[in-house]
Each structure stands twice: as C-alpha cells, then as structure tokens.
CSV table of C-alpha atoms and ligand atoms in Angstrom, one decimal:
chain,number,residue,atom,x,y,z
A,11,MET,CA,-13.8,-28.5,-20.7
A,12,SER,CA,-17.8,-28.2,-20.7
A,13,ASP,CA,-18.9,-25.2,-23.0
A,14,TRP,CA,-19.6,-22.5,-20.4
A,15,GLU,CA,-16.4,-23.3,-18.9
A,16,LYS,CA,-15.1,-21.7,-21.9
A,17,ASN,CA,-16.8,-18.6,-21.0
A,18,VAL,CA,-15.1,-18.0,-18.0
A,19,ARG,CA,-13.4,-15.0,-17.3
A,20,LYS,CA,-9.5,-16.0,-17.0
A,21,VAL,CA,-7.4,-14.1,-14.1
A,22,THR,CA,-4.6,-15.2,-12.1
A,23,PRO,CA,-5.8,-13.5,-8.5
A,24,TYR,CA,-3.0,-11.4,-6.8
A,25,ILE,CA,-1.0,-13.3,-3.7
A,26,PRO,CA,-1.8,-11.8,-0.5
A,27,GLY,CA,1.4,-12.8,2.1
A,28,GLU,CA,0.1,-15.3,4.6
A,29,GLN,CA,-2.0,-14.4,7.8
A,30,PRO,CA,-0.9,-17.9,10.1
A,31,LYS,CA,-3.7,-19.3,12.0
A,32,CYS,CA,-1.2,-20.0,15.3
A,33,ALA,CA,-1.2,-18.0,17.8
A,34,HIS,CA,2.4,-17.1,19.1
A,35,VAL,CA,3.6,-15.7,15.5
A,36,ILE,CA,6.0,-12.7,15.1
A,37,LYS,CA,3.6,-11.2,11.6
A,38,LEU,CA,6.3,-8.6,10.2
A,39,ASN,CA,4.8,-10.4,6.4
A,40,THR,CA,2.5,-7.9,5.2
A,41,ASN,CA,3.2,-4.9,6.6
A,42,GLU,CA,0.5,-4.3,9.8
A,43,CYS,CA,0.3,-1.9,11.9
A,44,PRO,CA,2.2,-3.3,15.3
A,45,TYR,CA,0.2,-1.4,17.5
A,46,PRO,CA,-3.8,-0.9,17.7
A,47,PRO,CA,-6.2,1.2,16.4
A,48,SER,CA,-6.3,4.9,18.2
A,49,PRO,CA,-8.5,4.3,21.6
A,50,MET,CA,-11.4,6.6,20.3
A,51,VAL,CA,-11.8,3.5,17.3
A,52,ALA,CA,-12.6,1.4,20.5
A,53,GLU,CA,-14.7,3.7,21.6
A,54,ALA,CA,-16.9,4.2,18.3
A,55,LEU,CA,-17.0,0.5,18.1
A,56,ASN,CA,-18.2,0.1,21.7
A,57,HIS,CA,-20.6,3.2,22.2
A,58,GLY,CA,-21.8,2.9,18.3
A,59,ASN,CA,-25.6,2.9,18.0
A,60,LYS,CA,-26.4,-0.2,16.9
A,61,GLU,CA,-29.9,-0.2,16.5
A,62,LYS,CA,-29.4,2.0,13.7
A,63,LEU,CA,-27.2,-1.2,11.7
A,64,ARG,CA,-31.5,-1.9,10.5
A,65,LEU,CA,-30.2,0.9,8.0
A,66,TYR,CA,-28.2,1.0,5.1
A,67,PRO,CA,-25.5,3.0,5.1
A,68,ASP,CA,-25.1,6.5,4.0
A,69,PRO,CA,-23.5,5.7,0.5
A,70,GLU,CA,-21.4,8.3,0.1
A,71,ALA,CA,-19.9,8.1,3.4
A,72,MET,CA,-20.5,12.1,4.0
A,73,GLU,CA,-19.2,11.0,8.0
A,74,LEU,CA,-15.8,10.1,6.5
A,75,VAL,CA,-15.3,12.1,3.6
A,76,SER,CA,-15.7,14.6,5.4
A,77,ALA,CA,-13.8,14.2,8.2
A,78,ILE,CA,-11.0,13.0,5.4
A,79,ALA,CA,-11.9,16.9,3.4
A,80,ASP,CA,-11.3,19.4,7.1
A,81,TYR,CA,-7.7,17.0,8.0
A,82,TYR,CA,-6.2,17.8,4.7
A,83,ASN,CA,-8.0,21.2,4.3
A,84,VAL,CA,-9.7,20.2,0.5
A,85,ASP,CA,-13.5,19.7,-0.1
A,86,ASN,CA,-15.5,17.4,0.1
A,87,ASN,CA,-16.2,16.7,-3.3
A,88,GLN,CA,-12.3,15.8,-3.8
A,89,VAL,CA,-12.6,12.8,-1.6
A,90,PHE,CA,-13.4,9.1,-2.9
A,91,VAL,CA,-13.5,6.1,0.2
A,92,GLY,CA,-13.6,3.0,-0.5
A,93,VAL,CA,-13.1,-0.4,1.0
A,94,GLY,CA,-9.0,-0.1,1.5
A,95,SER,CA,-7.0,1.4,-1.0
A,96,ASP,CA,-6.8,-2.3,-2.9
A,97,ASP,CA,-11.6,-0.7,-3.7
A,98,VAL,CA,-10.0,2.8,-4.5
A,99,ILE,CA,-7.3,1.2,-6.7
A,100,GLY,CA,-8.9,-1.5,-8.9
A,101,MET,CA,-12.5,1.7,-9.2
A,102,ALA,CA,-9.9,3.9,-10.7
A,103,PHE,CA,-8.5,1.7,-13.6
A,104,LEU,CA,-12.3,1.2,-14.4
A,105,THR,CA,-12.8,4.2,-14.0
A,106,PHE,CA,-9.9,6.2,-15.9
A,107,PHE,CA,-7.5,3.4,-17.6
A,108,ASN,CA,-10.3,2.9,-21.4
A,109,SER,CA,-8.2,4.3,-24.1
A,110,ASP,CA,-6.1,1.2,-26.3
A,111,LYS,CA,-2.9,2.5,-25.5
A,112,PRO,CA,-1.3,-0.1,-23.2
A,113,ILE,CA,-0.7,2.2,-19.4
A,114,LEU,CA,2.3,2.7,-17.4
A,115,PHE,CA,4.0,1.4,-14.2
A,116,PRO,CA,7.6,-0.5,-13.1
A,117,ASP,CA,8.6,-4.0,-13.2
A,118,ILE,CA,8.8,-3.8,-9.5
A,119,THR,CA,5.9,-3.0,-8.1
A,120,TYR,CA,2.8,-3.5,-6.2
A,121,SER,CA,1.9,-6.6,-6.9
A,122,PHE,CA,-2.0,-6.0,-7.7
A,123,TYR,CA,-1.5,-4.2,-10.2
A,124,ASP,CA,-1.0,-6.1,-13.6
A,125,VAL,CA,-3.8,-8.7,-11.8
A,126,TRP,CA,-6.5,-5.7,-12.2
A,127,ALA,CA,-5.1,-4.4,-15.8
A,128,ASP,CA,-5.8,-8.0,-16.5
A,129,LEU,CA,-9.2,-8.3,-14.9
A,130,PHE,CA,-10.3,-5.1,-16.6
A,131,LYS,CA,-8.6,-5.7,-20.4
A,132,ILE,CA,-6.5,-2.9,-19.5
A,133,ASP,CA,-3.3,-3.5,-21.8
A,134,TYR,CA,0.4,-2.3,-20.1
A,135,ILE,CA,3.7,-1.8,-19.9
A,136,THR,CA,6.4,-2.5,-17.1
A,137,LYS,CA,9.0,0.1,-17.3
A,138,PRO,CA,11.9,-1.2,-15.1
A,139,LEU,CA,13.6,0.2,-12.6
A,140,ASN,CA,16.9,1.6,-12.5
A,141,GLN,CA,20.2,-0.9,-10.5
A,142,ASN,CA,19.1,1.6,-7.3
A,143,PHE,CA,15.6,0.2,-7.5
A,144,GLU,CA,14.6,3.9,-8.6
A,145,ILE,CA,11.5,5.0,-10.8
A,146,MET,CA,13.5,7.1,-13.5
A,147,LYS,CA,10.7,9.7,-14.9
A,148,GLU,CA,12.5,9.7,-18.4
A,149,ASP,CA,10.4,6.6,-18.9
A,150,TYR,CA,6.9,8.0,-18.3
A,151,MET,CA,7.1,10.3,-20.8
A,152,GLY,CA,6.1,8.7,-23.9
A,153,GLU,CA,2.2,8.3,-25.2
A,154,ASN,CA,0.6,6.5,-22.7
A,155,GLY,CA,-3.1,5.4,-21.7
A,156,GLY,CA,-2.1,6.2,-17.6
A,157,ILE,CA,-0.2,6.2,-15.2
A,158,ILE,CA,0.1,4.8,-11.2
A,159,PHE,CA,2.9,4.5,-9.4
A,160,PRO,CA,3.3,3.9,-5.8
A,161,ASN,CA,5.4,6.6,-3.6
A,162,PRO,CA,6.9,5.7,-1.7
A,163,ASN,CA,7.5,1.9,-4.0
A,164,ALA,CA,6.9,-0.9,-2.6
A,165,PRO,CA,8.4,-3.9,-2.1
A,166,THR,CA,11.7,-1.3,-2.9
A,167,ALA,CA,10.7,1.1,0.1
A,168,VAL,CA,12.4,4.0,-2.0
A,169,GLU,CA,10.9,7.3,-2.3
A,170,MET,CA,10.7,9.3,-5.2
A,171,GLU,CA,11.4,13.6,-4.6
A,172,THR,CA,8.4,15.6,-5.4
A,173,SER,CA,9.4,17.4,-8.4
A,174,ASP,CA,10.1,13.5,-10.7
A,175,ILE,CA,6.2,12.9,-9.6
A,176,GLU,CA,5.7,16.6,-10.8
A,177,ASP,CA,7.5,16.3,-13.9
A,178,ILE,CA,5.2,13.0,-15.0
A,179,VAL,CA,2.0,14.0,-13.8
A,180,ARG,CA,3.0,17.7,-15.7
A,181,GLU,CA,4.3,16.2,-19.0
A,182,ASN,CA,1.2,13.2,-18.9
A,183,SER,CA,-1.7,15.7,-19.2
A,184,ASP,CA,-3.9,13.7,-20.9
A,185,VAL,CA,-3.8,11.2,-19.1
A,186,VAL,CA,-4.3,10.1,-15.5
A,187,VAL,CA,-1.8,9.2,-13.0
A,188,ILE,CA,-2.2,7.8,-10.0
A,189,VAL,CA,0.4,8.3,-7.7
A,190,ASP,CA,-0.4,5.1,-4.3
A,191,GLU,CA,0.6,6.6,-1.0
A,192,ALA,CA,-0.2,3.6,1.3
A,193,TYR,CA,3.2,4.4,2.9
A,194,ALA,CA,4.0,8.4,2.8
A,195,ASP,CA,3.0,9.2,6.0
A,196,PHE,CA,6.0,6.9,6.6
A,197,GLY,CA,8.5,9.5,4.7
A,198,ASP,CA,9.0,12.9,3.3
A,199,VAL,CA,7.1,13.2,0.6
A,200,THR,CA,3.6,13.5,-0.7
A,201,ALA,CA,2.0,14.5,-4.1
A,202,LEU,CA,-1.7,15.6,-2.0
A,203,GLU,CA,-0.5,19.3,-2.6
A,204,LEU,CA,0.3,18.9,-6.7
A,205,ILE,CA,-3.7,18.5,-6.6
A,206,LYS,CA,-4.5,21.6,-6.7
A,207,LYS,CA,-2.4,22.5,-9.8
A,208,TYR,CA,-3.4,19.6,-12.1
A,209,ASP,CA,-6.7,18.0,-12.2
A,210,ASN,CA,-5.2,14.8,-14.0
A,211,LEU,CA,-3.4,13.5,-10.8
A,212,LEU,CA,-5.1,11.5,-7.5
A,213,VAL,CA,-3.2,10.6,-4.9
A,214,VAL,CA,-4.9,7.4,-3.5
A,215,ARG,CA,-4.0,6.5,0.6
A,216,THR,CA,-5.4,3.9,3.1
A,217,PHE,CA,-6.0,3.1,6.8
A,218,SER,CA,-4.3,-0.6,6.9
A,219,LYS,CA,-0.9,0.6,7.6
A,220,SER,CA,-0.2,4.7,9.5
A,221,ARG,CA,-2.9,4.4,10.7
A,222,ALA,CA,-3.7,1.1,12.0
A,223,MET,CA,-6.7,-0.7,10.7
A,224,ALA,CA,-5.8,-2.8,8.1
A,225,GLY,CA,-8.6,-5.2,9.7
A,226,MET,CA,-11.2,-2.1,9.1
A,227,ARG,CA,-10.6,-1.5,5.5
A,228,ILE,CA,-10.8,2.0,4.5
A,229,GLY,CA,-8.6,3.5,1.9
A,230,TYR,CA,-9.6,7.6,0.3
A,231,ALA,CA,-8.3,8.9,-2.8
A,232,ILE,CA,-7.6,13.1,-3.7
A,233,GLY,CA,-8.5,14.7,-6.1
A,234,ASN,CA,-9.4,17.3,-9.0
A,235,GLU,CA,-13.9,17.2,-8.3
A,236,LYS,CA,-13.8,15.9,-11.6
A,237,LEU,CA,-11.6,13.2,-11.1
A,238,ILE,CA,-14.1,12.2,-7.8
A,239,SER,CA,-17.3,12.2,-9.6
A,240,ALA,CA,-16.3,10.0,-12.5
A,241,MET,CA,-15.0,7.2,-9.8
A,242,LYS,CA,-18.3,7.8,-7.9
A,243,SER,CA,-20.1,7.3,-11.1
A,244,VAL,CA,-18.4,4.1,-11.4
A,245,LYS,CA,-18.8,3.2,-7.8
A,246,PHE,CA,-22.6,3.5,-8.2
A,247,SER,CA,-22.6,2.0,-11.1
A,248,TYR,CA,-21.3,-1.5,-9.3
A,249,ASN,CA,-22.4,-1.5,-5.9
A,250,SER,CA,-22.8,1.6,-3.5
A,251,TYR,CA,-23.1,0.1,-0.1
A,252,THR,CA,-19.7,-1.1,0.2
A,253,MET,CA,-18.6,1.2,3.6
A,254,ASN,CA,-21.2,-0.6,5.7
A,255,MET,CA,-21.6,1.9,9.2
A,256,THR,CA,-18.8,0.6,11.5
A,257,SER,CA,-16.2,1.6,9.7
A,258,ILE,CA,-17.8,5.0,8.8
A,259,ASP,CA,-17.8,5.7,12.6
A,260,ALA,CA,-13.8,3.9,12.8
A,261,GLY,CA,-12.6,5.9,10.5
A,262,VAL,CA,-13.7,9.1,11.4
A,263,ALA,CA,-12.3,8.3,15.0
A,264,ALA,CA,-9.3,7.7,13.8
A,265,ILE,CA,-9.0,10.3,11.4
A,266,LYS,CA,-9.5,12.7,14.9
A,267,ASP,CA,-7.3,11.2,16.7
A,268,ASP,CA,-4.6,12.6,15.4
A,269,ALA,CA,-1.6,13.1,18.4
A,270,TYR,CA,-2.2,9.3,18.4
A,271,PHE,CA,-0.9,8.6,14.6
A,272,LYS,CA,1.7,11.3,15.3
A,273,LYS,CA,2.7,8.6,18.2
A,274,ILE,CA,2.4,5.8,16.1
A,275,VAL,CA,4.2,6.6,13.3
A,276,SER,CA,7.1,8.4,14.7
A,277,GLN,CA,7.3,5.2,16.4
A,278,ILE,CA,7.4,2.9,13.5
A,279,ILE,CA,10.8,5.3,11.8
A,280,GLU,CA,12.6,5.2,15.4
A,281,THR,CA,11.9,1.6,15.0
A,282,ARG,CA,13.0,1.2,11.5
A,283,GLU,CA,16.1,3.9,11.5
A,284,ARG,CA,17.4,1.6,14.5
A,285,ALA,CA,16.5,-1.5,12.5
A,286,LYS,CA,18.9,-0.2,9.5
A,287,LYS,CA,21.8,-0.2,12.3
A,288,GLU,CA,20.8,-3.5,13.6
A,289,LEU,CA,20.8,-5.6,10.9
A,290,ALA,CA,23.5,-4.0,8.5
A,291,GLU,CA,25.5,-5.7,11.8
A,292,LEU,CA,24.6,-8.3,10.8
A,293,GLY,CA,25.3,-8.6,7.3
A,294,PHE,CA,22.2,-7.0,5.6
A,295,THR,CA,21.9,-4.4,3.3
A,296,PHE,CA,18.7,-2.2,1.9
A,297,THR,CA,17.2,0.2,0.4
A,298,ASP,CA,16.8,3.9,2.1
A,299,SER,CA,13.5,3.2,3.0
A,300,LYS,CA,11.0,5.2,3.7
A,301,THR,CA,8.2,3.1,4.9
A,302,ASN,CA,7.0,0.9,7.1
A,303,PHE,CA,9.3,-2.1,6.1
A,304,LEU,CA,13.1,-2.4,5.1
A,305,PHE,CA,13.7,-4.1,1.4
A,306,ALA,CA,17.1,-6.4,2.6
A,307,LYS,CA,19.4,-8.4,1.4
A,308,HIS,CA,22.4,-11.1,3.0
A,309,ASN,CA,25.9,-10.4,2.3
A,310,SER,CA,25.5,-14.2,1.9
A,311,ILE,CA,23.5,-16.1,2.9
A,312,LYS,CA,20.1,-16.5,0.0
A,313,ALA,CA,17.5,-14.5,0.7
A,314,GLU,CA,15.5,-18.4,0.5
A,315,VAL,CA,17.0,-19.6,4.2
A,316,ILE,CA,17.0,-17.3,5.7
A,317,PHE,CA,12.9,-16.8,5.0
A,318,GLU,CA,12.4,-20.5,5.6
A,319,GLU,CA,14.4,-20.4,8.8
A,320,LEU,CA,13.2,-17.7,10.4
A,321,LYS,CA,9.2,-19.2,9.2
A,322,LYS,CA,10.5,-22.2,11.4
A,323,LYS,CA,11.2,-19.9,14.2
A,324,ASN,CA,7.6,-18.6,13.9
A,325,ILE,CA,8.4,-15.1,12.7
A,326,PHE,CA,7.0,-14.4,8.8
A,327,VAL,CA,8.6,-12.3,7.2
A,328,ARG,CA,7.5,-12.0,3.1
A,329,TYR,CA,9.7,-13.6,0.3
A,330,PHE,CA,9.3,-12.8,-3.7
A,331,LYS,CA,10.3,-15.8,-6.3
A,332,LYS,CA,10.4,-13.4,-9.0
A,333,PRO,CA,13.2,-12.2,-11.5
A,334,ARG,CA,15.1,-9.6,-9.7
A,335,ILE,CA,14.5,-9.6,-6.3
A,336,ASP,CA,14.5,-13.0,-5.5
A,337,ASN,CA,17.1,-13.0,-3.0
A,338,TYR,CA,15.2,-9.3,-1.0
A,339,LEU,CA,13.3,-10.1,2.2
A,340,ARG,CA,10.9,-7.5,2.7
A,341,ILE,CA,10.7,-7.4,6.7
A,342,THR,CA,7.9,-5.5,7.7
A,343,ILE,CA,9.0,-3.4,11.3
A,344,GLY,CA,7.4,-4.0,13.9
A,345,THR,CA,7.4,-3.3,18.3
A,346,GLU,CA,10.6,-3.0,18.7
A,347,GLN,CA,10.5,-6.4,21.2
A,348,GLU,CA,9.5,-7.9,18.0
A,349,MET,CA,12.6,-6.7,16.4
A,350,GLN,CA,14.9,-7.6,19.2
A,351,GLN,CA,13.3,-11.6,18.1
A,352,LEU,CA,14.7,-11.2,14.7
A,353,TYR,CA,17.6,-9.7,15.7
A,354,ASP,CA,18.9,-12.5,18.0
A,355,ALA,CA,16.8,-15.1,14.8
A,356,VAL,CA,18.7,-13.9,12.7
A,357,ARG,CA,22.1,-14.0,14.3
A,358,GLU,CA,21.6,-17.5,14.8
A,359,ILE,CA,20.5,-18.1,11.2
A,360,VAL,CA,23.7,-16.5,10.6
A,361,ASP,CA,25.6,-18.4,12.9
A,362,MET,CA,23.9,-21.8,11.9
A,363,GLN,CA,25.3,-21.1,8.1
A,364,SER,CA,28.4,-20.0,9.6
A,365,ASP,CA,29.8,-23.2,10.5
B,8,PMP,N1,-0.7,-0.2,-2.0
B,8,PMP,C1,0.0,-0.4,-1.9
B,8,PMP,C2,1.7,-0.3,-2.2
B,8,PMP,C3,-0.1,-1.9,-1.0
B,8,PMP,O1,0.8,-2.4,-1.0
B,8,PMP,C4,-1.0,-2.3,-0.1
B,8,PMP,C5,-1.1,-3.6,0.6
B,8,PMP,N2,-1.2,-3.8,0.3
B,8,PMP,C6,-2.1,-1.8,-1.1
B,8,PMP,C7,-2.5,-0.6,-2.2
B,8,PMP,C8,-3.6,-2.2,-0.7
B,8,PMP,O2,-3.8,-1.9,0.9
B,8,PMP,P1,-5.2,-2.1,1.4
B,8,PMP,O3,-6.6,-2.3,0.4
B,8,PMP,O4,-5.5,-2.1,2.8
B,8,PMP,O5,-5.2,0.0,1.5
C-alpha cells in the first residue's frame, strides 16, 4: 500500500438498483414511475430560455422553493431543495447528526442511511422491525443523537400511523427526527402537519417517484425555519450551485400541474391494489403496501430463483440478499400492461417449478 493510500477515506458505497442497458426491459426494480412527467414539464424544457444557461443558477432555487412552499402552504424559509432526496438527506445527516451519541434507524430500511453514517463518521444503532416488519416506536425513546426512518418504510412498504410518529418526535425534542417521505404520496399518512407543532422534525420528499422525475434529481425538505437555515449554511459551505436551471424550471412546472400528479398517483394505487389480488392468487404474500412497490414472498419458490427467472424473461425486480429479507422481492408497480406481463411470467415460473 502506498503511503498516501493509508489516508484515503474508506467507504463502502450504496449500490443502486440496476439500470439495464438493453431495450425491451420491463423495469420494476428501482421504484421509478412508469408514466412520463407532466406534459407541462416537457413544455418548460422545450420552451425554456437557453440563452440564460450561460449564467449561474439561483443558488437558493427560489422559484422552485416558492412553488413547493405555496403547494404545502408553508413559508419559503421552511423549504430546502436538493439534487434528489439523497442529496437532501445527506445534507441533513451532515447538518444535524453531530452529537457523540449514536443515531437510530430501523435494521431493515433504506440502505443509504448506514452509508451516509459511515461516510460522515456518525455512530449509529439499528433497531429491529417487529415480525410484521413494523417500526416499534418504543425503540426510539432512549437517548440518541438523532433519528431517521422512512414512512412508509422501504423496502418493506409498511406505513406507520401519524400518532406513533408524533410520539417519537415529541419524546426526542433534544434531537432532530427526520421522516423520509419518499413514498408518502402513495399512502395515507404524512408528518407534514406536525411541522407546525415540533421544531425538531424534518420531512423529506422527492420528485423521483410520484412526480415521475427521477432523472431530473429533485428532492426537498420541509421543517422549522431554523432547521432549514442550518441546512442551507452547510450546503453553501460545500457547493452552492447544485440545483441547475433546467431542474428548477421543470420542477416548478411539475408542481403546478396538480391534476396530472393526482391522476398518475391514483392510477398507480389502483394498479397496486389489483397487483395484490393477482400476486396473491399466484402464491405470494406481502405486507399491506402503501407505496409504489410490493414487498412480496412466494409460498413455495425462493425469491432469488424468481428474481433470476424473471431476469431471463427481461423483467427486472429488486432482490436484497440480506438477513431477514432474503426471501422477499421488491416489485415496483408498473403500468397495467407491464404488470400483466409480470403476472404471466410469474405463472410460467410457478408452472415450471411445480413440474
Ligand atoms: N429515500 C428512500 C426511502 C428511497 O427509497 C429513495 C430512492 N432510492 C430515496 C430516499 C432517494 O430518492 P431520490 O434521491 O431519487 O429522491
């Protein structure tokens, strides 16, 4: 090992789901939206003023911040925007998780949390979900340096009630509690209402799932103005110009087309509820998903086998070879047609295995 290598920061990076290069793939592996973004986004991109690209963007991304603030009826200074919610959550870790006590998050959850904790040298303890893959609020009542969990949780798709979230936030008033609501638009619960009452709550959301814009990279956080101001100070000490002009324009257009947003979200929910029935008939059991994916296990065929067999048929789902969940598949809800192809493919696999 060269001398300089000893001082290289050692990290094990987060591994995102595969982005297959070949065409004709049914891609149900990274929880993207199967529908295009609002037509108003295309319009904003086509008709945007290209000449202005020679200038730096507004580091505060105020147009987007203010569109989001109007939408949720909060002040501009309660909104922070970033390059996807990954960027926003990473900034929040850096800003808020600085105590000498460990932060807490579930043992089965978004697999980026431990990566950020390691990168920023933040001590952490994971709290096991119960047998039904539920977060146990009692586990989050002891001393800690901060808390983060997604609601609904990923990859389990299980949603926690608002009153349980409120208990956690209230009992931890000396630290920041981050609720990652990447999938909340597909569920029944949001912690946004609690922001008025608790200054230690940060809610993080994304345009990647329900607004069909994973490629644009837009995420945001809503919280008390002191939290947002602290995040901005950290962000502006690192890189001011992360939100590029096209993302800002496209994001504003997406927020303004609320009818389209509601239409695609309800379509995905409808397809999800149908998928629950279809996959149950094919021998799957799953948690009661409140997201745009199902977390499913087959009653006789191993998840890894189904994963591999589906891949051979050009259908990509997600499989995590990890303790407690290595017999589950995470299946993103696609279009009705894509889901029909999934059911047909699974039926063939089930028939083949039972021969
Ligand atoms: N949180 C959760 C729970 C997620 O599943 C994802 C998607 N990988 C993200 C945050 C990040 O999404 P994005 O950076 O695209 O906003």
